[in-house]
GROMACS .gro file of C-alpha atoms in nm:
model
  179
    1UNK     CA    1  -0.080   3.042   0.580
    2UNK     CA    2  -0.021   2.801   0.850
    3UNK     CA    3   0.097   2.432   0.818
    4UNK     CA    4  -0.098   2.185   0.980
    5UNK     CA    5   0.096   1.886   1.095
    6UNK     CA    6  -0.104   1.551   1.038
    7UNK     CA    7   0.180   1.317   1.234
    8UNK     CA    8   0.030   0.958   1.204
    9UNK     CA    9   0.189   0.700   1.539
   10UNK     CA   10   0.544   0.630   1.336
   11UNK     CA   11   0.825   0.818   1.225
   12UNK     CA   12   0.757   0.830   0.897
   13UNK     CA   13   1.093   0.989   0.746
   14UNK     CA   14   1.176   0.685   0.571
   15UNK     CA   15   0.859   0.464   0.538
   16UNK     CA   16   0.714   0.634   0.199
   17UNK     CA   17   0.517   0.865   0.364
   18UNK     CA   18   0.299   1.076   0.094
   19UNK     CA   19   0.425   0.866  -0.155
   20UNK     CA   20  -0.004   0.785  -0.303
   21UNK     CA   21  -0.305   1.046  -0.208
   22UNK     CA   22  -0.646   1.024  -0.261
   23UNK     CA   23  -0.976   1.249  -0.186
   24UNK     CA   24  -1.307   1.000  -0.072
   25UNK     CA   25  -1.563   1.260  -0.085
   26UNK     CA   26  -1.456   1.604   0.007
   27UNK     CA   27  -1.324   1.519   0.380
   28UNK     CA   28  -1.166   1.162   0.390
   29UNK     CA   29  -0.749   1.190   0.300
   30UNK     CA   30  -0.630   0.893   0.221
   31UNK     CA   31  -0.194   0.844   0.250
   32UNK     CA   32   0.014   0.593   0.118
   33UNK     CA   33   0.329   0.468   0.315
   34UNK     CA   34   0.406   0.224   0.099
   35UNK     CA   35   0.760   0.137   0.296
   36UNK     CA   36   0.584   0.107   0.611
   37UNK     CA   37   0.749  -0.038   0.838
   38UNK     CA   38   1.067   0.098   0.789
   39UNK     CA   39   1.276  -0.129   1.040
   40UNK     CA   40   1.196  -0.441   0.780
   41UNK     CA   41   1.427  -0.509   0.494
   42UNK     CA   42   1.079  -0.544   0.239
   43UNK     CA   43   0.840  -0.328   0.409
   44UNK     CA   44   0.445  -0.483   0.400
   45UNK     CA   45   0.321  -0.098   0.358
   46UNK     CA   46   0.026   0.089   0.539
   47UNK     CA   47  -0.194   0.349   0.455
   48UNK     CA   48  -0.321   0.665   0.624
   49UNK     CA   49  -0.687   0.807   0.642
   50UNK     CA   50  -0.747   1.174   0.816
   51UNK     CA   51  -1.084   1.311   0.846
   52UNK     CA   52  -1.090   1.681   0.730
   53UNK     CA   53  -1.275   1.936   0.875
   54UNK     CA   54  -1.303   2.310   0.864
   55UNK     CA   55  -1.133   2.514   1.165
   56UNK     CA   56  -1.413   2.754   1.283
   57UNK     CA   57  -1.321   3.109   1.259
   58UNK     CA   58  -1.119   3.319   1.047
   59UNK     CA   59  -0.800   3.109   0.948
   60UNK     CA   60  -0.943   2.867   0.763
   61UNK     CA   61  -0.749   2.528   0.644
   62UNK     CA   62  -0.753   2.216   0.782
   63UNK     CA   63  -0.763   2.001   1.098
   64UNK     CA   64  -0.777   1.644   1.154
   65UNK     CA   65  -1.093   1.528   1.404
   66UNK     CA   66  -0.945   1.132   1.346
   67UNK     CA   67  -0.654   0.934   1.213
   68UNK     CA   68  -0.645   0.604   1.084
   69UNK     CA   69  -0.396   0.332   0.965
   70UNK     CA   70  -0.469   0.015   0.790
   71UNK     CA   71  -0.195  -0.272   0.741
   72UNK     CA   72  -0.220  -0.538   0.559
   73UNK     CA   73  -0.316  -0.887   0.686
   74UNK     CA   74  -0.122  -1.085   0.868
   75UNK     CA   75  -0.079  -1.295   0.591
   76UNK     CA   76   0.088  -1.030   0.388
   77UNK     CA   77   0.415  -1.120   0.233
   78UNK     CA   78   0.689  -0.912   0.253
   79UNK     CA   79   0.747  -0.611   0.011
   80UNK     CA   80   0.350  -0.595  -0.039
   81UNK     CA   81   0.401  -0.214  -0.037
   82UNK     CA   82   0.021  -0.137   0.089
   83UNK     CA   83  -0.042   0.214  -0.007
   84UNK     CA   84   0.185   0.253  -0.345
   85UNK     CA   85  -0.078   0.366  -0.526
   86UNK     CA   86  -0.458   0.510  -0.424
   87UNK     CA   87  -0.739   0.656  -0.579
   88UNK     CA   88  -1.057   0.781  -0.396
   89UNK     CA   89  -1.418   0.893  -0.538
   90UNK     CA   90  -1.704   0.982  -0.373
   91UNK     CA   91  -1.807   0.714  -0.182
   92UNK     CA   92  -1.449   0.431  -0.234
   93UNK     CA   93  -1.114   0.366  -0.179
   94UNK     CA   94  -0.883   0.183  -0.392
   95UNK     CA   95  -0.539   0.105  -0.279
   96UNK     CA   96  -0.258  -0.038  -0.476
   97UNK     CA   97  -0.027  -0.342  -0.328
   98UNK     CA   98   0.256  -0.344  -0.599
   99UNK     CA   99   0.490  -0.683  -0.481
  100UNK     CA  100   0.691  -0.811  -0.763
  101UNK     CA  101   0.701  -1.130  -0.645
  102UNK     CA  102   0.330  -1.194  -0.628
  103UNK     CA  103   0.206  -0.979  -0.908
  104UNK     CA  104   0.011  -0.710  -0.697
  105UNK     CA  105  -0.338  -0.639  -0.573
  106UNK     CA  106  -0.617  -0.402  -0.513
  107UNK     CA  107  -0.838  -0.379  -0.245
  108UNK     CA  108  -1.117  -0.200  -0.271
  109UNK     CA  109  -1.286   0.030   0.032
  110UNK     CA  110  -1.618   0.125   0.059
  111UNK     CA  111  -1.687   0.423   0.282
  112UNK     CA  112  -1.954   0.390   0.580
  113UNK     CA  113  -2.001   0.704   0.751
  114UNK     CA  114  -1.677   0.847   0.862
  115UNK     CA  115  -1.476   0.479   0.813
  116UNK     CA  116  -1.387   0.258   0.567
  117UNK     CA  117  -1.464  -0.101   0.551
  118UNK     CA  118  -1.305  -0.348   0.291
  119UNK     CA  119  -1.506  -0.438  -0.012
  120UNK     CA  120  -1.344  -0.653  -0.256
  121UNK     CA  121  -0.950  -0.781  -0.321
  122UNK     CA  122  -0.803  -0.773  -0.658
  123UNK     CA  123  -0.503  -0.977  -0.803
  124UNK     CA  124  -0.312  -0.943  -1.043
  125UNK     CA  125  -0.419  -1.139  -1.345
  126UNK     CA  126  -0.194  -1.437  -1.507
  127UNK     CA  127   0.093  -1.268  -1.677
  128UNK     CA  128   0.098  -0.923  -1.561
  129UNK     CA  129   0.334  -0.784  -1.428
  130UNK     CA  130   0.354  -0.446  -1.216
  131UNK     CA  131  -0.057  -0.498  -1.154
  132UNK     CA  132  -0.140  -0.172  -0.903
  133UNK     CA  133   0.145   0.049  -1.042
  134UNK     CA  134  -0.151   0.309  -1.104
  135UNK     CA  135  -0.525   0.320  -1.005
  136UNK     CA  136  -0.837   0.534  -1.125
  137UNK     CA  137  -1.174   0.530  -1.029
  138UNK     CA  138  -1.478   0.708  -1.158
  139UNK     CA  139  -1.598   0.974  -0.901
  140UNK     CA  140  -1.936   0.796  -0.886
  141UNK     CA  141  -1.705   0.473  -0.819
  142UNK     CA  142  -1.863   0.281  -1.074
  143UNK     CA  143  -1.566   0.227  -1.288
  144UNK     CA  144  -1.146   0.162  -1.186
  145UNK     CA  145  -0.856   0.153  -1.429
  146UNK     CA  146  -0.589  -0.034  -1.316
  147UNK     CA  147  -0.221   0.016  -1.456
  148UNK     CA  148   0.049  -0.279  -1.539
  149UNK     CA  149   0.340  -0.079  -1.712
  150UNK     CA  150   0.540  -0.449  -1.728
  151UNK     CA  151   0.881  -0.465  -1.580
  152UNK     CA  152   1.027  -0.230  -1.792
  153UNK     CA  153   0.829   0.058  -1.892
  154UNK     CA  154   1.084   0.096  -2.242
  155UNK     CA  155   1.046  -0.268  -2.349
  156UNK     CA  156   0.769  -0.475  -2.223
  157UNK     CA  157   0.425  -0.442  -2.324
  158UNK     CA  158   0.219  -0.247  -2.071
  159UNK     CA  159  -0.173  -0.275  -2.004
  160UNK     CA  160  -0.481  -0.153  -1.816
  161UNK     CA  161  -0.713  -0.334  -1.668
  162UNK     CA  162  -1.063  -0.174  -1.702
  163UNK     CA  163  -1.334  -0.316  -1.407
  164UNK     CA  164  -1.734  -0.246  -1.363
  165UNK     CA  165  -1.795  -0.197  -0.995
  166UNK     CA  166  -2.143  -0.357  -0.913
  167UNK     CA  167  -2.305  -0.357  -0.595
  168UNK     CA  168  -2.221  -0.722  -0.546
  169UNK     CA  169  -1.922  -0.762  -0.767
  170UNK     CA  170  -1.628  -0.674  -0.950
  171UNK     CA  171  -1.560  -0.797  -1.306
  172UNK     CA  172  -1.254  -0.712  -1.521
  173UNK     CA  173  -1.470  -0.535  -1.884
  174UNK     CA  174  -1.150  -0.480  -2.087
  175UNK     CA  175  -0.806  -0.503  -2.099
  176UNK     CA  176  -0.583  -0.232  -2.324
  177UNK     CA  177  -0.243  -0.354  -2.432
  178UNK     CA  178   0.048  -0.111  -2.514
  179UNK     CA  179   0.217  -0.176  -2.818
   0.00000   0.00000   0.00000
């Protein structure tokens, strides 16, 4: 098989590249570059979208008809880390923003068409730490599971956030505590 080279506008050797992926719908690829930019010392993060379409013909795989990059706001702080974690269903996009220093967030995409437009922003409840290390959604997008393993995985106690997605809102259900 061939490779097809999806090369977003930076180099992105050292900027986390790959690091999250997610699937919204069957041809929206969503890429984490969590260290982006790379020149900073505590990188803000960015993530990728690449709409996937079929080659014509014989050789089958992949091309890209459009490439995208989100960055956070200009309001950001440093070592945000956009992208670090991502999970897609059929119809949203939730990206991870693990900063230890502010506790973390989620935003939340809804997809319009071939785009993505923001939805909702998450943050990281009172006390919890590593909010965004993981994300899961439903693939109806009705339901996202958001991890907080604690600072240390081995010794402090871990939890998941569990939150309905409405049409109009967001609302944390349940909360599951590691022992």
């Amino acid at each position: 098989h061939a490779a097809t080279v999806l090369t977003p506008s930076y180099n992105p050797s050292s900027a986390g590249f790959g690091a999250a992926l997610a699937l919204v719908g069957a041809d929206l690829l969503a890429v984490g570059a969590p260290a982006f930019p790379q020149q900073e010392t505590q990188a803000k993060g960015a993530f990728y979208t690449f709409l996937l379409s079929k080659r014509q013909g014989s050789s089958g795989g992949i091309t890209t008809a459009s490439v995208e990059r989100f960055t956070p706001p200009a309001a950001a702080l440093a070592g945000d880390m956009l992208g670090y974690s991502l999970a897609g269903s059929d119809s949203s996009l939730a990206v991870g923003s693990l900063n230890i220093n502010s506790g973390g967030s989620i935003s939340l995409y809804r997809r319009v068409g071939d785009r993505l437009e923001q939805r909702a922003t998450l943050v990281a409840p009172e006390e919890t730490v590593g909010f965004a290390s993981a994300v899961a959604l439903t693939p109806e997008g009705g339901w996202m599971a958001v991890g907080a393993p604690g600072e240390d995985a081995f010794f402090e106690e871990g939890r998941v956030l569990l939150y309905r997605i409405g049409q109009d809102d967001v609302v944390l259900v349940e909360t599951l505590l590691g022992e």
